[in-house]
Coordinates of C-alpha atoms and ligand atoms in Angstrom, one line a residue:
M1 CA 172.0 -71.2 27.4
K2 CA 174.2 -72.1 24.6
K3 CA 177.1 -70.5 26.5
I4 CA 176.4 -72.7 29.5
I5 CA 176.3 -75.9 27.3
H6 CA 179.6 -75.1 25.8
L7 CA 181.4 -74.8 29.1
P8 CA 184.2 -77.2 29.6
I9 CA 182.8 -80.6 30.9
Y10 CA 184.3 -80.4 34.3
I11 CA 182.8 -77.0 34.9
L12 CA 179.4 -78.1 33.6
A13 CA 179.5 -81.3 35.7
S14 CA 180.5 -79.3 38.8
I15 CA 177.6 -77.0 38.3
L16 CA 175.1 -79.7 37.6
F17 CA 176.3 -82.1 40.4
G18 CA 176.7 -79.3 42.9
F19 CA 173.3 -78.1 42.2
K20 CA 171.7 -81.5 42.7
T21 CA 173.7 -82.0 45.8
L22 CA 172.3 -78.6 47.1
L23 CA 168.8 -79.6 46.2
V24 CA 169.1 -82.9 48.3
Y25 CA 170.5 -80.9 51.2
S26 CA 167.6 -78.6 51.1
L27 CA 164.9 -81.0 50.4
V28 CA 165.8 -84.3 52.0
F29 CA 168.1 -83.4 54.9
D30 CA 166.6 -81.4 57.5
M31 CA 169.5 -79.2 58.5
S32 CA 169.4 -76.1 60.7
I33 CA 171.4 -72.9 59.7
D34 CA 172.7 -71.2 62.7
N35 CA 174.5 -68.2 61.3
P36 CA 175.4 -66.5 58.0
M37 CA 178.7 -68.2 57.6
Q38 CA 176.9 -71.6 57.7
A39 CA 174.5 -70.4 55.2
I40 CA 177.2 -69.4 52.7
L41 CA 179.1 -72.8 53.3
F42 CA 175.9 -74.7 52.9
V43 CA 175.3 -73.1 49.4
L44 CA 178.9 -73.4 48.3
N45 CA 180.3 -76.6 49.6
P46 CA 178.5 -78.8 47.1
F47 CA 180.1 -76.8 44.2
I48 CA 183.6 -76.7 45.9
S49 CA 183.6 -80.5 46.3
A50 CA 182.2 -81.1 42.8
F51 CA 184.9 -78.8 41.4
L52 CA 187.7 -80.6 43.4
F53 CA 186.6 -84.0 41.9
F54 CA 185.6 -83.1 38.3
G55 CA 188.5 -80.8 38.0
L56 CA 190.8 -83.9 38.3
S57 CA 189.3 -85.0 35.0
I58 CA 191.4 -82.9 32.8
W59 CA 194.5 -84.9 34.0
F60 CA 193.0 -87.6 31.8
K61 CA 192.7 -87.7 28.1
G62 CA 190.1 -88.8 25.5
I63 CA 187.9 -91.6 26.6
Y64 CA 189.5 -91.8 30.0
Q65 CA 188.3 -88.3 30.7
K66 CA 184.6 -88.9 29.6
L67 CA 184.8 -92.1 31.8
F68 CA 186.2 -90.2 34.7
V69 CA 183.4 -87.7 34.6
S70 CA 180.6 -90.0 34.0
I71 CA 181.6 -92.8 36.4
G72 CA 182.4 -90.2 39.0
A73 CA 178.9 -88.6 38.7
L74 CA 177.3 -92.0 39.0
L75 CA 179.3 -93.0 42.1
G76 CA 178.7 -89.7 43.7
T77 CA 175.1 -90.1 43.1
I78 CA 174.9 -93.5 44.6
I79 CA 176.6 -91.9 47.8
I80 CA 173.9 -89.3 47.8
W81 CA 171.1 -91.7 47.3
A82 CA 172.3 -94.1 50.1
N83 CA 172.5 -91.2 52.4
T84 CA 169.0 -90.1 51.4
M85 CA 167.4 -93.4 52.2
F86 CA 169.5 -93.8 55.5
Y87 CA 168.4 -90.4 56.5
R88 CA 164.7 -91.2 56.0
D89 CA 165.0 -93.8 58.7
F90 CA 167.6 -92.5 61.0
T91 CA 167.7 -88.6 60.4
D92 CA 171.3 -89.1 60.2
F93 CA 174.2 -89.7 57.6
I94 CA 175.8 -92.9 56.9
T95 CA 179.2 -93.6 58.7
I96 CA 181.7 -96.3 57.6
P97 CA 181.0 -98.8 60.4
V98 CA 177.3 -98.8 59.4
M99 CA 178.2 -99.5 55.8
F100 CA 180.2 -102.5 56.9
Q101 CA 177.2 -104.1 58.4
A102 CA 176.5 -105.7 55.2
N103 CA 175.0 -108.8 56.8
N104 CA 172.2 -106.6 58.0
A105 CA 171.1 -106.0 54.5
G106 CA 168.9 -108.9 54.2
D107 CA 166.9 -108.0 57.1
V108 CA 166.5 -104.2 56.3
T109 CA 165.2 -105.1 52.8
N110 CA 161.7 -104.3 54.0
S111 CA 162.6 -101.2 55.5
I112 CA 164.6 -100.2 52.4
F113 CA 161.6 -100.6 50.2
S114 CA 159.6 -98.4 52.3
L115 CA 162.3 -95.7 52.3
L116 CA 162.4 -95.7 48.6
H117 CA 160.7 -92.5 47.2
P118 CA 159.1 -92.1 43.8
S119 CA 161.3 -89.1 43.3
D120 CA 164.5 -91.0 43.7
P121 CA 165.2 -91.6 40.1
L122 CA 165.3 -87.8 39.6
L123 CA 168.7 -88.1 41.3
L124 CA 170.1 -89.4 37.9
I125 CA 169.0 -86.4 35.7
D126 CA 172.3 -84.6 35.9
V127 CA 174.3 -87.9 35.7
I128 CA 172.5 -88.6 32.3
L129 CA 173.0 -85.1 31.1
I130 CA 176.7 -85.2 32.1
M131 CA 177.2 -88.5 30.3
I132 CA 175.4 -87.4 27.1
I133 CA 177.3 -84.1 26.9
S134 CA 180.7 -85.6 27.7
F135 CA 180.4 -88.4 25.2
K136 CA 179.1 -85.9 22.5
R137 CA 182.0 -83.6 22.9
D138 CA 185.8 -83.6 22.4
T139 CA 187.6 -83.7 25.6
I140 CA 189.9 -81.1 26.6
T141 CA 193.6 -81.4 26.7
Y142 CA 194.8 -78.5 28.6
V143 CA 198.4 -77.6 28.8
P144 CA 200.1 -78.8 32.0
K145 CA 200.3 -75.3 33.4
K146 CA 196.5 -74.9 33.2
K147 CA 195.9 -78.3 34.8
R148 CA 198.1 -77.2 37.8
S149 CA 196.2 -74.0 38.2
I150 CA 192.8 -75.6 38.3
L151 CA 194.2 -78.2 40.8
A152 CA 195.6 -75.3 42.9
L153 CA 192.3 -73.4 42.7
S154 CA 190.2 -76.3 43.7
V155 CA 192.6 -77.1 46.8
V156 CA 192.6 -73.3 47.8
M157 CA 188.7 -73.5 47.8
L158 CA 188.8 -76.7 49.8
V159 CA 191.1 -75.2 52.3
A160 CA 189.1 -72.0 52.5
N161 CA 185.9 -74.1 53.1
L162 CA 187.5 -76.2 55.7
L163 CA 188.9 -73.1 57.7
L164 CA 185.7 -71.2 57.3
A165 CA 183.7 -74.0 58.7
E166 CA 185.6 -73.7 61.9
V167 CA 184.4 -70.1 62.0
G168 CA 180.8 -70.9 61.4
R169 CA 180.9 -73.9 63.9
P170 CA 183.7 -73.5 66.5
N171 CA 185.5 -76.7 67.4
L172 CA 184.0 -78.7 64.5
Y173 CA 186.9 -80.9 64.2
T174 CA 187.8 -81.4 67.9
N175 CA 184.3 -81.7 69.3
V176 CA 182.4 -84.1 67.1
F177 CA 178.8 -84.8 68.1
D178 CA 176.7 -84.2 65.3
R179 CA 177.3 -85.5 61.8
E180 CA 174.9 -82.7 60.5
D181 CA 177.4 -80.1 61.5
F182 CA 179.8 -81.7 59.1
V183 CA 177.7 -82.2 56.3
K184 CA 176.3 -78.6 56.2
N185 CA 179.7 -77.0 56.8
I186 CA 182.2 -79.0 54.9
G187 CA 179.8 -81.1 52.7
L188 CA 178.7 -84.6 52.4
F189 CA 181.7 -85.9 50.6
N190 CA 184.4 -84.3 52.8
Y191 CA 182.5 -85.6 55.7
H192 CA 182.8 -89.2 54.4
V193 CA 186.5 -88.7 54.0
Y194 CA 186.7 -87.2 57.6
D195 CA 184.7 -90.3 58.7
I196 CA 187.0 -92.8 57.1
A197 CA 190.1 -91.1 58.7
Q198 CA 188.3 -91.0 62.0
Q199 CA 187.7 -94.9 61.9
A200 CA 191.3 -95.6 61.0
F201 CA 192.3 -93.4 64.0
S202 CA 190.0 -95.3 66.4
T203 CA 191.5 -98.4 65.3
S204 CA 195.0 -97.3 66.2
Q205 CA 193.6 -96.0 69.5
R206 CA 193.4 -99.4 70.9
A207 CA 196.9 -100.0 70.0
F208 CA 198.2 -97.0 71.7
A209 CA 195.8 -96.8 74.7
D210 CA 197.0 -95.4 77.9
E211 CA 197.0 -98.0 80.6
S212 CA 197.0 -95.5 83.4
K213 CA 194.0 -93.8 82.2
I214 CA 191.7 -96.2 83.7
S215 CA 192.5 -95.4 87.2
E216 CA 191.8 -91.7 86.5
I217 CA 188.4 -92.6 85.2
S218 CA 187.7 -94.9 88.1
D219 CA 188.4 -92.0 90.4
Y220 CA 186.1 -89.8 88.5
V221 CA 183.3 -92.4 88.7
N222 CA 183.8 -93.0 92.3
Q223 CA 183.6 -89.2 93.1
N224 CA 181.0 -88.0 90.7
V225 CA 178.8 -90.8 89.7
K226 CA 178.2 -93.4 92.3
S227 CA 175.8 -92.8 95.0
K228 CA 177.2 -92.9 98.6
D229 CA 174.5 -94.7 100.3
Q230 CA 172.6 -97.9 99.6
S231 CA 169.0 -97.5 98.5
E232 CA 166.3 -99.0 100.7
L233 CA 165.4 -101.5 97.9
F234 CA 168.9 -103.0 97.9
G235 CA 168.6 -106.7 97.8
I236 CA 164.8 -106.7 97.7
A237 CA 164.8 -109.0 94.8
K238 CA 167.6 -111.1 95.9
D239 CA 167.9 -114.5 94.0
R240 CA 164.8 -113.9 91.8
N241 CA 165.0 -114.4 88.1
L242 CA 165.5 -111.3 86.2
I243 CA 163.5 -111.0 82.9
F244 CA 164.3 -108.1 80.9
I245 CA 162.0 -107.2 77.9
S246 CA 163.3 -104.8 75.4
L247 CA 160.3 -103.0 73.8
E248 CA 161.2 -102.3 70.1
S249 CA 160.7 -98.5 69.4
I250 CA 158.2 -97.9 72.2
Q251 CA 158.2 -94.3 73.3
S252 CA 156.6 -93.0 76.5
F253 CA 154.1 -90.8 74.6
V254 CA 151.9 -93.8 73.9
I255 CA 151.6 -94.7 77.6
N256 CA 148.2 -93.5 79.1
N257 CA 147.3 -92.1 75.7
T258 CA 144.7 -92.7 73.2
V259 CA 144.3 -92.8 69.4
N260 CA 140.8 -92.4 67.8
G261 CA 139.4 -92.5 71.4
E262 CA 141.1 -95.9 72.1
E263 CA 143.7 -96.7 74.6
I264 CA 147.0 -97.6 72.8
T265 CA 148.7 -99.7 75.5
P266 CA 145.8 -101.0 77.8
F267 CA 148.0 -103.6 79.5
L268 CA 151.1 -101.4 80.0
N269 CA 148.9 -98.7 81.4
D270 CA 147.6 -101.1 84.0
L271 CA 151.1 -102.2 84.7
V272 CA 152.1 -98.6 85.5
G273 CA 150.0 -98.9 88.7
E274 CA 151.6 -102.2 89.7
S275 CA 155.3 -101.4 89.1
Y276 CA 158.0 -98.9 89.7
Y277 CA 157.4 -96.8 86.6
F278 CA 159.8 -94.2 85.5
E279 CA 158.0 -91.5 83.7
N280 CA 161.2 -89.4 82.8
F281 CA 163.3 -92.1 81.6
Y282 CA 165.3 -91.3 78.4
H283 CA 166.9 -93.6 75.7
Q284 CA 170.6 -92.6 75.1
V285 CA 171.2 -94.5 71.9
A286 CA 173.1 -93.4 68.8
Q287 CA 173.4 -95.0 65.4
G288 CA 173.4 -98.6 66.9
K289 CA 169.8 -98.2 67.9
T290 CA 168.6 -101.5 69.7
S291 CA 172.1 -102.7 70.0
D292 CA 173.2 -99.2 71.5
S293 CA 170.4 -99.6 74.1
E294 CA 171.6 -103.1 75.0
F295 CA 175.2 -101.7 75.3
L296 CA 174.0 -99.1 77.7
V297 CA 171.9 -101.4 79.9
E298 CA 174.6 -104.3 80.1
N299 CA 177.6 -102.0 80.7
S300 CA 176.4 -98.6 82.0
L301 CA 178.6 -97.1 79.4
Y302 CA 177.7 -94.9 76.5
P303 CA 177.5 -96.1 72.9
L304 CA 179.9 -94.6 70.4
P305 CA 179.4 -91.3 68.6
S306 CA 179.8 -93.0 65.3
G307 CA 178.9 -96.5 64.2
A308 CA 177.3 -99.3 66.3
V309 CA 179.6 -100.2 69.2
F310 CA 178.4 -103.8 68.9
F311 CA 180.2 -103.6 65.6
V312 CA 183.1 -101.3 66.3
R313 CA 184.2 -102.9 69.6
G314 CA 182.6 -106.2 69.6
Q315 CA 185.6 -107.9 71.1
N316 CA 186.5 -105.7 73.9
E317 CA 186.8 -106.8 77.5
Y318 CA 183.7 -105.7 79.3
N319 CA 182.5 -106.3 82.9
A320 CA 178.8 -106.5 81.8
M321 CA 175.7 -107.6 83.7
P322 CA 175.4 -111.0 82.2
E323 CA 179.1 -111.9 83.3
I324 CA 178.5 -110.3 86.7
L325 CA 175.4 -112.4 87.1
N326 CA 177.0 -115.5 85.9
Q327 CA 179.5 -115.1 88.7
Q328 CA 176.7 -114.7 91.1
G329 CA 175.2 -118.2 90.1
Y330 CA 172.8 -116.9 87.5
Y331 CA 172.4 -118.3 84.0
S332 CA 172.3 -115.5 81.4
S333 CA 170.7 -115.9 78.0
V334 CA 169.0 -113.8 75.3
F335 CA 165.8 -114.5 73.3
H336 CA 165.5 -112.7 69.9
A337 CA 164.0 -114.2 66.9
N338 CA 166.3 -112.7 64.4
N339 CA 169.5 -113.6 62.4
K340 CA 172.3 -114.1 65.1
S341 CA 174.8 -111.8 63.4
F342 CA 172.5 -108.9 63.2
W343 CA 174.1 -106.1 65.0
N344 CA 177.0 -108.4 65.4
R345 CA 175.2 -109.8 68.3
N346 CA 176.7 -113.3 68.2
I347 CA 180.1 -111.9 68.7
M348 CA 179.2 -109.1 71.1
Y349 CA 177.0 -111.4 73.4
D350 CA 180.0 -113.7 73.9
A351 CA 182.0 -110.7 75.1
L352 CA 179.2 -109.6 77.4
G353 CA 178.9 -113.0 78.9
Y354 CA 175.8 -114.4 77.7
K355 CA 175.8 -118.3 77.8
K356 CA 173.1 -118.8 75.3
F357 CA 171.5 -116.9 72.6
F358 CA 168.1 -118.2 71.3
D359 CA 168.2 -116.7 67.9
E360 CA 165.8 -117.3 64.8
T361 CA 166.9 -120.8 64.6
A362 CA 165.3 -121.6 68.0
Y363 CA 161.8 -120.7 66.4
Q364 CA 159.4 -122.1 64.1
I365 CA 159.0 -119.1 61.7
T366 CA 156.3 -119.5 59.0
E367 CA 154.6 -117.0 56.7
E368 CA 151.5 -117.1 59.1
N369 CA 153.4 -116.2 62.1
S370 CA 155.6 -113.4 60.6
V371 CA 155.2 -109.9 59.6
G372 CA 157.6 -107.0 58.9
W373 CA 160.9 -107.9 60.3
G374 CA 160.0 -111.5 61.2
L375 CA 158.4 -113.7 63.9
K376 CA 155.4 -111.8 65.4
D377 CA 155.9 -110.9 69.2
K378 CA 153.0 -113.1 70.2
S379 CA 154.3 -116.2 68.6
F380 CA 157.8 -115.3 69.9
F381 CA 156.7 -115.2 73.5
T382 CA 154.7 -118.4 73.0
Q383 CA 157.6 -120.3 71.6
S384 CA 160.1 -119.0 74.2
I385 CA 158.2 -120.3 77.3
K386 CA 159.3 -123.8 76.9
Y387 CA 163.0 -122.8 76.7
L388 CA 162.6 -120.5 79.7
Q389 CA 161.2 -123.2 81.8
E390 CA 164.2 -125.4 81.2
L391 CA 166.8 -122.8 82.0
P392 CA 168.9 -123.3 85.2
K393 CA 167.6 -120.9 88.0
P394 CA 168.0 -118.2 88.9
F395 CA 168.3 -116.9 85.4
Y396 CA 168.8 -113.6 83.7
T397 CA 167.2 -113.4 80.3
K398 CA 166.7 -110.7 77.9
F399 CA 163.7 -110.8 75.4
I400 CA 163.9 -108.4 72.4
T401 CA 160.6 -107.8 70.6
L402 CA 160.4 -107.1 67.0
T403 CA 157.0 -106.5 65.6
N404 CA 156.9 -102.9 66.6
H405 CA 159.8 -102.0 64.1
H406 CA 159.7 -99.5 61.4
P407 CA 157.8 -99.7 58.9
Y408 CA 155.3 -100.9 61.4
E409 CA 153.6 -103.5 59.2
L410 CA 150.7 -105.5 60.6
G411 CA 148.1 -107.9 59.1
E412 CA 144.4 -106.8 59.4
E413 CA 143.9 -109.9 61.6
D414 CA 146.3 -108.7 64.3
A415 CA 145.2 -104.9 64.3
S416 CA 142.9 -104.3 67.2
I417 CA 142.7 -100.4 66.7
E418 CA 142.3 -98.2 63.7
P419 CA 145.3 -96.5 62.2
Y420 CA 145.8 -92.8 62.9
D421 CA 145.0 -90.4 60.0
S422 CA 147.9 -88.2 59.2
E423 CA 150.2 -87.7 56.2
S424 CA 152.7 -90.0 57.8
T425 CA 151.9 -93.7 57.3
T426 CA 154.8 -94.5 59.6
L427 CA 153.0 -92.6 62.4
N428 CA 149.5 -94.0 61.4
H429 CA 150.6 -97.6 61.7
Y430 CA 152.9 -97.2 64.6
F431 CA 149.9 -97.1 67.0
Q432 CA 148.6 -100.4 65.9
T433 CA 151.9 -102.2 66.1
V434 CA 152.4 -100.7 69.6
R435 CA 149.1 -102.1 70.6
Y436 CA 150.0 -105.5 69.1
T437 CA 153.2 -105.6 71.3
D438 CA 151.1 -104.4 74.3
E439 CA 148.9 -107.5 73.8
A440 CA 151.9 -109.8 73.3
I441 CA 153.4 -108.6 76.7
E442 CA 150.0 -109.2 78.2
Q443 CA 149.9 -112.7 77.1
F444 CA 153.4 -113.3 78.1
F445 CA 152.7 -112.2 81.7
E446 CA 149.8 -114.8 81.7
Q447 CA 152.2 -117.5 80.4
L448 CA 154.8 -116.6 83.1
K449 CA 152.1 -117.0 85.7
Q450 CA 150.9 -120.3 84.2
S451 CA 154.4 -121.8 84.1
G452 CA 155.0 -120.9 87.7
L453 CA 157.9 -118.5 86.8
Y454 CA 156.2 -115.3 87.6
D455 CA 156.2 -115.1 91.3
N456 CA 159.9 -115.7 91.7
S457 CA 161.0 -113.1 89.0
V458 CA 161.5 -109.5 88.5
I459 CA 160.2 -108.3 85.2
V460 CA 161.8 -105.3 83.6
L461 CA 160.4 -103.6 80.5
M462 CA 162.2 -100.9 78.7
G463 CA 161.7 -99.0 75.3
D464 CA 164.9 -99.3 73.4
H465 CA 164.6 -96.0 71.4
Y466 CA 162.4 -93.6 69.5
G467 CA 160.1 -95.2 66.9
I468 CA 159.0 -91.9 65.4
S469 CA 162.0 -90.1 64.1
E470 CA 162.3 -86.3 63.7
Y471 CA 161.4 -86.7 60.1
E472 CA 157.9 -87.4 61.1
N473 CA 157.6 -84.3 63.5
K474 CA 154.9 -82.6 61.5
A475 CA 152.5 -85.6 61.8
L476 CA 153.5 -86.3 65.4
G477 CA 152.8 -82.6 66.1
Q478 CA 149.4 -83.0 64.7
Y479 CA 148.9 -86.0 67.0
L480 CA 150.0 -84.4 70.0
G481 CA 148.3 -81.2 69.2
K482 CA 151.3 -78.8 69.2
E483 CA 154.3 -77.7 67.0
I484 CA 157.2 -79.8 68.1
T485 CA 160.2 -77.6 69.2
A486 CA 163.7 -78.7 69.8
Y487 CA 162.9 -78.8 73.5
D488 CA 159.9 -81.1 72.9
H489 CA 161.9 -83.2 70.6
L490 CA 164.4 -83.9 73.4
Q491 CA 161.4 -84.7 75.8
L492 CA 160.0 -87.0 73.2
Q493 CA 163.2 -89.3 73.7
R494 CA 161.5 -90.7 76.8
V495 CA 160.9 -94.4 76.6
P496 CA 158.9 -96.5 79.1
F497 CA 160.8 -98.2 81.9
F498 CA 159.1 -100.5 84.3
I499 CA 160.4 -102.6 87.2
H500 CA 157.6 -105.1 88.0
I501 CA 158.4 -107.0 91.2
P502 CA 155.5 -109.4 91.9
G503 CA 154.3 -109.0 95.4
E504 CA 155.6 -105.4 95.7
E505 CA 153.6 -102.4 95.2
G506 CA 155.7 -100.0 93.2
K507 CA 155.0 -96.4 92.4
V508 CA 155.4 -93.8 89.7
M509 CA 159.0 -92.3 89.8
S510 CA 159.5 -88.8 88.4
E511 CA 163.2 -88.6 88.8
L512 CA 165.4 -88.1 85.8
A513 CA 166.5 -91.4 84.6
G514 CA 168.2 -93.0 81.6
Q515 CA 169.3 -96.2 80.1
I516 CA 172.8 -95.7 81.5
D517 CA 171.2 -96.2 85.1
V518 CA 169.6 -99.5 84.4
K519 CA 172.7 -101.8 85.3
P520 CA 173.4 -100.4 89.0
T521 CA 169.7 -100.2 89.5
L522 CA 168.9 -103.8 88.7
L523 CA 172.1 -105.3 90.3
H524 CA 171.3 -103.5 93.5
L525 CA 167.7 -104.8 93.5
L526 CA 169.2 -108.3 93.3
G527 CA 171.5 -107.5 96.2
I528 CA 174.7 -107.3 94.1
D529 CA 177.4 -104.9 95.1
T530 CA 178.8 -102.7 92.4
S531 CA 181.4 -100.7 94.3
N532 CA 184.1 -102.2 92.1
D533 CA 182.4 -101.5 88.9
I534 CA 183.0 -98.7 86.4
G535 CA 180.1 -97.2 84.7
F536 CA 178.3 -93.9 84.3
G537 CA 174.9 -94.6 85.7
T538 CA 173.4 -94.3 89.3
D539 CA 171.0 -96.4 91.2
L540 CA 167.6 -95.0 90.3
F541 CA 166.4 -95.6 93.9
A542 CA 169.3 -93.9 95.5
D543 CA 168.9 -90.5 97.0
D544 CA 172.1 -88.8 95.8
R545 CA 171.9 -89.1 92.2
K546 CA 173.9 -87.6 89.3
E547 CA 172.4 -84.3 88.4
F548 CA 172.0 -84.9 84.5
I549 CA 171.0 -87.4 81.8
T550 CA 173.2 -87.0 78.7
F551 CA 172.4 -87.9 75.1
R552 CA 175.1 -89.2 72.8
D553 CA 175.2 -86.0 70.8
G554 CA 176.1 -83.9 73.9
S555 CA 172.4 -82.7 74.6
F556 CA 171.4 -83.2 78.2
I557 CA 168.6 -82.7 80.5
S558 CA 169.1 -81.6 84.2
D559 CA 166.3 -80.7 86.7
D560 CA 166.5 -77.0 85.8
Y561 CA 168.0 -77.0 82.3
A562 CA 168.0 -78.7 79.0
Y563 CA 170.5 -78.2 76.4
T564 CA 170.2 -79.2 72.8
K565 CA 171.1 -77.9 69.3
E566 CA 173.6 -75.5 71.0
T567 CA 170.7 -73.8 72.9
C568 CA 170.2 -73.8 76.7
Y569 CA 166.6 -74.0 77.9
D570 CA 165.0 -73.3 81.2
R571 CA 162.9 -76.3 82.0
D572 CA 160.2 -74.4 84.0
S573 CA 159.2 -72.2 81.1
K574 CA 160.5 -74.7 78.4
S575 CA 161.9 -71.7 76.5
P576 CA 165.5 -70.9 75.4
L577 CA 167.6 -68.8 77.5
E578 CA 169.3 -65.7 76.1
D579 CA 172.7 -67.3 76.3
N580 CA 174.1 -70.6 77.2
T581 CA 175.9 -69.6 80.5
A582 CA 173.6 -71.5 82.8
C583 CA 174.1 -74.7 80.9
E584 CA 178.0 -74.4 80.7
P585 CA 178.9 -76.1 84.0
I586 CA 176.9 -79.1 83.3
K587 CA 177.9 -79.2 79.7
E588 CA 181.6 -79.6 80.8
K589 CA 180.8 -82.5 82.8
V590 CA 178.7 -84.2 80.1
M591 CA 181.6 -83.8 77.7
Q592 CA 184.0 -85.1 80.3
E593 CA 181.8 -88.2 80.9
L594 CA 181.3 -89.0 77.2
N595 CA 184.9 -88.6 76.6
Y596 CA 185.8 -90.9 79.4
S597 CA 183.3 -93.5 78.3
D598 CA 184.7 -93.3 74.7
E599 CA 188.3 -93.6 75.9
I600 CA 187.4 -96.9 77.9
V601 CA 185.6 -98.3 74.7
Y602 CA 188.2 -97.2 72.0
G603 CA 191.1 -98.1 74.1
D604 CA 189.6 -101.2 75.3
L605 CA 190.8 -100.1 78.8
F606 CA 188.9 -102.7 80.9
R607 CA 191.6 -105.1 79.8
F608 CA 193.9 -103.2 82.1
Y609 CA 191.4 -103.3 85.1
D610 CA 190.9 -105.9 87.8
F611 CA 187.2 -105.9 88.8
E612 CA 187.6 -108.4 91.6
Ligands
GP9_1 C1 167.0 -106.2 65.0 C2 166.2 -105.5 66.1 C3 166.0 -104.1 65.5 O1 167.4 -107.5 65.4 O2 166.7 -105.6 67.2 O3 167.1 -103.3 65.5 P1 167.0 -101.7 65.4 O4 166.9 -101.6 63.9 O5 165.8 -101.3 66.0 O6 168.3 -101.2 65.9
MN2 MN1 165.0 -101.1 68.0

């Protein structure tokens, strides 16, 4: 023990800090280890990074050396802690664009408190030890030669780490889909450095974008994505108002399901029978959550692998649904009772062509009518009706609900059903807020009928993304009565999608569908031709449809196969295949498509294309 205490401070700090990082990797981040090389790197990379950093301290003398070690340990800990909190909500690591979303901070305060953990202060133990020891002891003033050898040693270890990571996870640096791969192979801190470089790179991409690329992409879309024939429903809703409701965090597993013997979504369950209801409809969002789902819907393009596209590319040229509908004589607007700059919406909505954004300032928000993230959904709809009635017709409006948002808070007076009983308070309360939103929608339908808007409208409802993250899989498994496999997890990414056309019957549709398909589907129902558009979705009512639905991380679902976590599954047996050969051909197309979409967005390529 004495020997350990007397180690040079940079070595002691590397051991303590490295060990803490490793503990966080194991206890907080749920990272799968796929092979022995990954296992080795998983254990070693925290120490390699720590040694690289703390080793630099011996280039400083006296008090500066002590400060370098102490402040470094503290800053490193803040980075780890921020990632820990972020992970509890998103099951993901922070990226630079997300960090610059500083003006989101106010709104997430509620969530942040619920993401704090009583054990969080333990993260400071090593920092305090490092501070005490370094200030109690004389600093080391090594001869220059020794400094250089230590630096050389840490660089060699870093390079070895980076190279071996490529062995444990081939194409790690060229084929980035999963931030987890980075963290477990090269370490949290190297990942952040990589992320910063990546963002700088993407900024330069716009500057150097290849103008000719857009015609190649347009050819690809015409040949591989678009359906050749018009669907029978083309124009069925011509000139009707389009009312789109984004259902915060509602997943499909709550539809036609019960908790404690009670229906969770009685109104939506009835609506299934009166609408086109897509039971195999998947959300495809990444870090931008709600905003990514909006991006998919409006553009039929994929969100970005890192950061919210609403932030990263909020000022691009788009050919989005609001703009297209405006050109067709519609009036496009959004209703959402939150701060207008959240997700950079005020900027992005302009780029998408929205004429009016009814943000929080359009609403009377009081303590009584708010909960969690803000205005309660029932009051939100009630207060919106007067604006809706005044809009020029036909209109396209998007309503974004809020009450069913993590951490799913609800006052007793608003809870119509009992919470679930599991170790996850998140899941327990989720059912209650979902029910609340269901009631708000029911009430909104009534209000639409009373205001005379209902009959001449198409009402579309869509879940924006998952509400129960992978982090809660144990409790969710308890509710669903099974252990959740990677395949099940992919299937849990289904969100409800309803197209309700008053006067039409509708039916339950089982085809594979995703948020990418919404734009061509809705435009076609309104009788608007999309043959000049560029997007990666297909009309959900067309016969010849694209064969797969892809997720932002490269996972995908096709009729026969599912691919996730580098494993190919047979969909009949729901079990993994021996190797991935069967999935390879689709995987190639998936990569191609995601790359094309990213090229459009990063390069802002639509500025070179004439959609007329
Ligand atoms: C915020 C709301 C929620 O305005 O849309 O966003 P989310 O956290 O779900 O992305
Ligand atoms: Mn959301």
